[in-house]
mmCIF file of C-alpha atoms in Angstrom:
data_model
loop_
_atom_site.group_PDB
_atom_site.id
_atom_site.type_symbol
_atom_site.label_atom_id
_atom_site.label_comp_id
_atom_site.label_asym_id
_atom_site.label_seq_id
_atom_site.Cartn_x
_atom_site.Cartn_y
_atom_site.Cartn_z
ATOM 1 C CA UNK A 1 -41.255 58.168 -109.966
ATOM 2 C CA UNK A 2 -38.549 59.102 -107.829
ATOM 3 C CA UNK A 3 -35.621 60.036 -109.831
ATOM 4 C CA UNK A 4 -32.668 57.050 -109.927
ATOM 5 C CA UNK A 5 -29.255 56.837 -110.888
ATOM 6 C CA UNK A 6 -28.059 55.568 -113.980
ATOM 7 C CA UNK A 7 -26.712 52.727 -112.010
ATOM 8 C CA UNK A 8 -29.632 51.874 -110.494
ATOM 9 C CA UNK A 9 -31.297 52.200 -113.581
ATOM 10 C CA UNK A 10 -28.476 50.007 -115.101
ATOM 11 C CA UNK A 11 -28.461 47.198 -112.390
ATOM 12 C CA UNK A 12 -32.236 46.866 -112.538
ATOM 13 C CA UNK A 13 -31.969 46.254 -116.091
ATOM 14 C CA UNK A 14 -29.338 43.939 -115.845
ATOM 15 C CA UNK A 15 -31.258 42.071 -113.078
ATOM 16 C CA UNK A 16 -34.382 41.827 -115.337
ATOM 17 C CA UNK A 17 -32.417 40.158 -117.918
ATOM 18 C CA UNK A 18 -31.147 37.806 -115.872
ATOM 19 C CA UNK A 19 -34.204 36.722 -114.481
ATOM 20 C CA UNK A 20 -36.044 36.811 -117.621
ATOM 21 C CA UNK A 21 -33.432 34.343 -119.288
ATOM 22 C CA UNK A 22 -34.077 31.281 -116.216
ATOM 23 C CA UNK A 23 -35.785 31.232 -112.752
ATOM 24 C CA UNK A 24 -33.683 32.824 -110.284
ATOM 25 C CA UNK A 25 -34.288 32.974 -106.572
ATOM 26 C CA UNK A 26 -34.136 36.045 -104.284
ATOM 27 C CA UNK A 27 -30.857 34.825 -102.864
ATOM 28 C CA UNK A 28 -29.000 34.585 -106.222
ATOM 29 C CA UNK A 29 -30.170 38.248 -106.586
ATOM 30 C CA UNK A 30 -29.118 39.056 -103.463
ATOM 31 C CA UNK A 31 -25.439 37.766 -104.131
ATOM 32 C CA UNK A 32 -25.657 39.439 -107.660
ATOM 33 C CA UNK A 33 -26.329 42.927 -105.561
ATOM 34 C CA UNK A 34 -23.892 42.246 -102.718
ATOM 35 C CA UNK A 35 -20.907 43.441 -105.012
ATOM 36 C CA UNK A 36 -22.863 46.431 -106.332
ATOM 37 C CA UNK A 37 -22.111 49.776 -105.354
ATOM 38 C CA UNK A 38 -25.760 50.688 -104.889
ATOM 39 C CA UNK A 39 -26.642 51.530 -101.534
ATOM 40 C CA UNK A 40 -29.092 48.681 -99.264
ATOM 41 C CA UNK A 41 -32.050 50.690 -99.907
ATOM 42 C CA UNK A 42 -31.579 50.875 -103.664
ATOM 43 C CA UNK A 43 -30.981 47.024 -103.300
ATOM 44 C CA UNK A 44 -34.387 46.134 -101.691
ATOM 45 C CA UNK A 45 -36.236 48.412 -104.153
ATOM 46 C CA UNK A 46 -34.919 46.152 -106.960
ATOM 47 C CA UNK A 47 -36.050 43.317 -105.141
ATOM 48 C CA UNK A 48 -39.189 44.053 -104.415
ATOM 49 C CA UNK A 49 -39.738 45.483 -107.925
ATOM 50 C CA UNK A 50 -38.330 42.178 -109.361
ATOM 51 C CA UNK A 51 -40.790 40.433 -107.070
ATOM 52 C CA UNK A 52 -43.808 42.858 -108.186
ATOM 53 C CA UNK A 53 -43.270 42.178 -111.704
ATOM 54 C CA UNK A 54 -42.804 38.414 -111.229
ATOM 55 C CA UNK A 55 -39.018 38.425 -112.351
ATOM 56 C CA UNK A 56 -38.525 36.856 -109.252
ATOM 57 C CA UNK A 57 -40.647 33.968 -107.444
ATOM 58 C CA UNK A 58 -38.915 31.734 -105.075
ATOM 59 C CA UNK A 59 -42.021 28.965 -105.260
ATOM 60 C CA UNK A 60 -41.473 29.062 -109.653
ATOM 61 C CA UNK A 61 -37.619 28.633 -108.991
ATOM 62 C CA UNK A 62 -38.436 25.721 -106.518
ATOM 63 C CA UNK A 63 -40.789 23.986 -109.032
ATOM 64 C CA UNK A 64 -38.083 24.559 -111.707
ATOM 65 C CA UNK A 65 -35.344 23.023 -110.009
ATOM 66 C CA UNK A 66 -37.241 19.875 -108.669
ATOM 67 C CA UNK A 67 -38.509 19.575 -112.359
ATOM 68 C CA UNK A 68 -34.959 19.792 -114.202
ATOM 69 C CA UNK A 69 -33.103 18.175 -111.540
ATOM 70 C CA UNK A 70 -35.769 14.935 -111.583
ATOM 71 C CA UNK A 71 -35.966 14.540 -115.102
ATOM 72 C CA UNK A 72 -32.184 15.571 -116.446
ATOM 73 C CA UNK A 73 -30.050 14.816 -113.567
ATOM 74 C CA UNK A 74 -32.339 12.362 -112.021
ATOM 75 C CA UNK A 75 -31.697 13.221 -108.663
ATOM 76 C CA UNK A 76 -33.685 11.882 -105.756
ATOM 77 C CA UNK A 77 -35.323 13.863 -103.308
ATOM 78 C CA UNK A 78 -33.166 14.456 -100.598
ATOM 79 C CA UNK A 79 -30.417 15.846 -103.078
ATOM 80 C CA UNK A 80 -33.163 18.074 -104.423
ATOM 81 C CA UNK A 81 -34.151 19.113 -100.843
ATOM 82 C CA UNK A 82 -30.935 19.600 -100.250
ATOM 83 C CA UNK A 83 -29.745 21.586 -103.491
ATOM 84 C CA UNK A 84 -32.779 23.988 -102.592
ATOM 85 C CA UNK A 85 -31.753 24.431 -99.294
ATOM 86 C CA UNK A 86 -28.380 25.852 -100.010
ATOM 87 C CA UNK A 87 -30.458 28.482 -102.276
ATOM 88 C CA UNK A 88 -32.087 29.483 -98.474
ATOM 89 C CA UNK A 89 -35.625 28.547 -99.978
ATOM 90 C CA UNK A 90 -38.352 28.216 -97.106
ATOM 91 C CA UNK A 91 -39.166 24.850 -96.263
ATOM 92 C CA UNK A 92 -42.759 25.032 -96.898
ATOM 93 C CA UNK A 93 -41.902 25.812 -100.643
ATOM 94 C CA UNK A 94 -39.287 23.164 -100.606
ATOM 95 C CA UNK A 95 -42.120 20.615 -99.435
ATOM 96 C CA UNK A 96 -44.819 22.119 -101.948
ATOM 97 C CA UNK A 97 -42.498 21.541 -104.884
ATOM 98 C CA UNK A 98 -41.453 18.634 -103.936
ATOM 99 C CA UNK A 99 -44.869 17.041 -103.970
ATOM 100 C CA UNK A 100 -45.303 17.592 -107.823
ATOM 101 C CA UNK A 101 -42.846 14.963 -108.259
ATOM 102 C CA UNK A 102 -44.464 12.317 -110.278
ATOM 103 C CA UNK A 103 -43.779 9.392 -108.445
ATOM 104 C CA UNK A 104 -44.232 7.032 -111.420
ATOM 105 C CA UNK A 105 -41.385 8.780 -113.254
ATOM 106 C CA UNK A 106 -39.520 9.213 -109.988
ATOM 107 C CA UNK A 107 -39.285 5.201 -109.571
ATOM 108 C CA UNK A 108 -38.546 4.787 -113.148
ATOM 109 C CA UNK A 109 -35.548 7.160 -112.909
ATOM 110 C CA UNK A 110 -34.369 4.753 -109.909
ATOM 111 C CA UNK A 111 -34.898 1.885 -112.202
ATOM 112 C CA UNK A 112 -33.015 3.418 -114.669
ATOM 113 C CA UNK A 113 -30.312 4.521 -112.678
ATOM 114 C CA UNK A 114 -29.796 0.990 -111.006
ATOM 115 C CA UNK A 115 -29.552 -0.978 -114.347
ATOM 116 C CA UNK A 116 -26.947 1.412 -115.381
ATOM 117 C CA UNK A 117 -24.836 0.792 -112.526
ATOM 118 C CA UNK A 118 -25.658 -2.334 -112.659
ATOM 119 C CA UNK A 119 -24.223 -2.964 -116.191
ATOM 120 C CA UNK A 120 -21.061 -0.895 -114.658
ATOM 121 C CA UNK A 121 -20.396 -3.302 -112.204
ATOM 122 C CA UNK A 122 -20.031 -6.686 -114.419
ATOM 123 C CA UNK A 123 -16.943 -7.017 -113.117
ATOM 124 C CA UNK A 124 -17.586 -7.160 -109.555
ATOM 125 C CA UNK A 125 -18.407 -11.088 -108.665
ATOM 126 C CA UNK A 126 -19.490 -10.735 -105.035
ATOM 127 C CA UNK A 127 -23.206 -10.225 -105.306
ATOM 128 C CA UNK A 128 -23.205 -8.312 -101.569
ATOM 129 C CA UNK A 129 -20.587 -5.858 -102.396
ATOM 130 C CA UNK A 130 -22.485 -5.259 -105.892
ATOM 131 C CA UNK A 131 -25.057 -4.334 -104.057
ATOM 132 C CA UNK A 132 -23.584 -2.202 -101.532
ATOM 133 C CA UNK A 133 -21.703 -0.197 -104.629
ATOM 134 C CA UNK A 134 -25.354 0.195 -105.851
ATOM 135 C CA UNK A 135 -27.107 1.453 -102.894
ATOM 136 C CA UNK A 136 -24.315 3.585 -102.499
ATOM 137 C CA UNK A 137 -24.807 4.973 -105.779
ATOM 138 C CA UNK A 138 -28.165 5.595 -105.582
ATOM 139 C CA UNK A 139 -28.226 7.047 -102.019
ATOM 140 C CA UNK A 140 -25.493 9.326 -103.451
ATOM 141 C CA UNK A 141 -28.150 10.487 -105.813
ATOM 142 C CA UNK A 142 -30.345 11.555 -103.215
ATOM 143 C CA UNK A 143 -32.808 8.164 -103.235
ATOM 144 C CA UNK A 144 -34.418 6.831 -99.706
ATOM 145 C CA UNK A 145 -33.485 3.349 -98.826
ATOM 146 C CA UNK A 146 -37.325 2.648 -98.840
ATOM 147 C CA UNK A 147 -37.519 3.938 -102.666
ATOM 148 C CA UNK A 148 -34.240 1.855 -103.602
ATOM 149 C CA UNK A 149 -35.689 -1.289 -101.956
ATOM 150 C CA UNK A 150 -39.199 -0.994 -104.048
ATOM 151 C CA UNK A 151 -37.132 -1.090 -107.118
ATOM 152 C CA UNK A 152 -36.102 -5.208 -106.207
ATOM 153 C CA UNK A 153 -33.075 -4.614 -104.553
ATOM 154 C CA UNK A 154 -33.510 -7.230 -102.038
ATOM 155 C CA UNK A 155 -32.888 -6.259 -98.115
ATOM 156 C CA UNK A 156 -30.457 -8.528 -96.153
#
């Protein structure tokens, strides 16, 4: 094993703890390392080491991201995809992770959000205006119009 500097070993240890705490993607690690005083070669060695030791895995990160954003934040597929693209995750990994979404749970989340928003709009008397506000809210959450119409909002 090569003789690494104390700074290198310290950075590696910090990043291992950072990755062990929560699933991370390689983009997040590269951002952390960008402010480091390490050489590019040392940064690359750390990233490769994290990948080999399974501290870092973009597919696992994408899967956890999809699951968390869908279950906790009740985001739709479009918003989740956009979030993963902001982390520079490969499109093939994103599509694989999105296939893990449970369609029943996905539609239940959508219906729940629609009912919640409908209850908040009780003061809006115009049904067309109410429908537009609900659709705008749901598309903002990342749901497609075809999914929204599946929940029972009638198409005009």
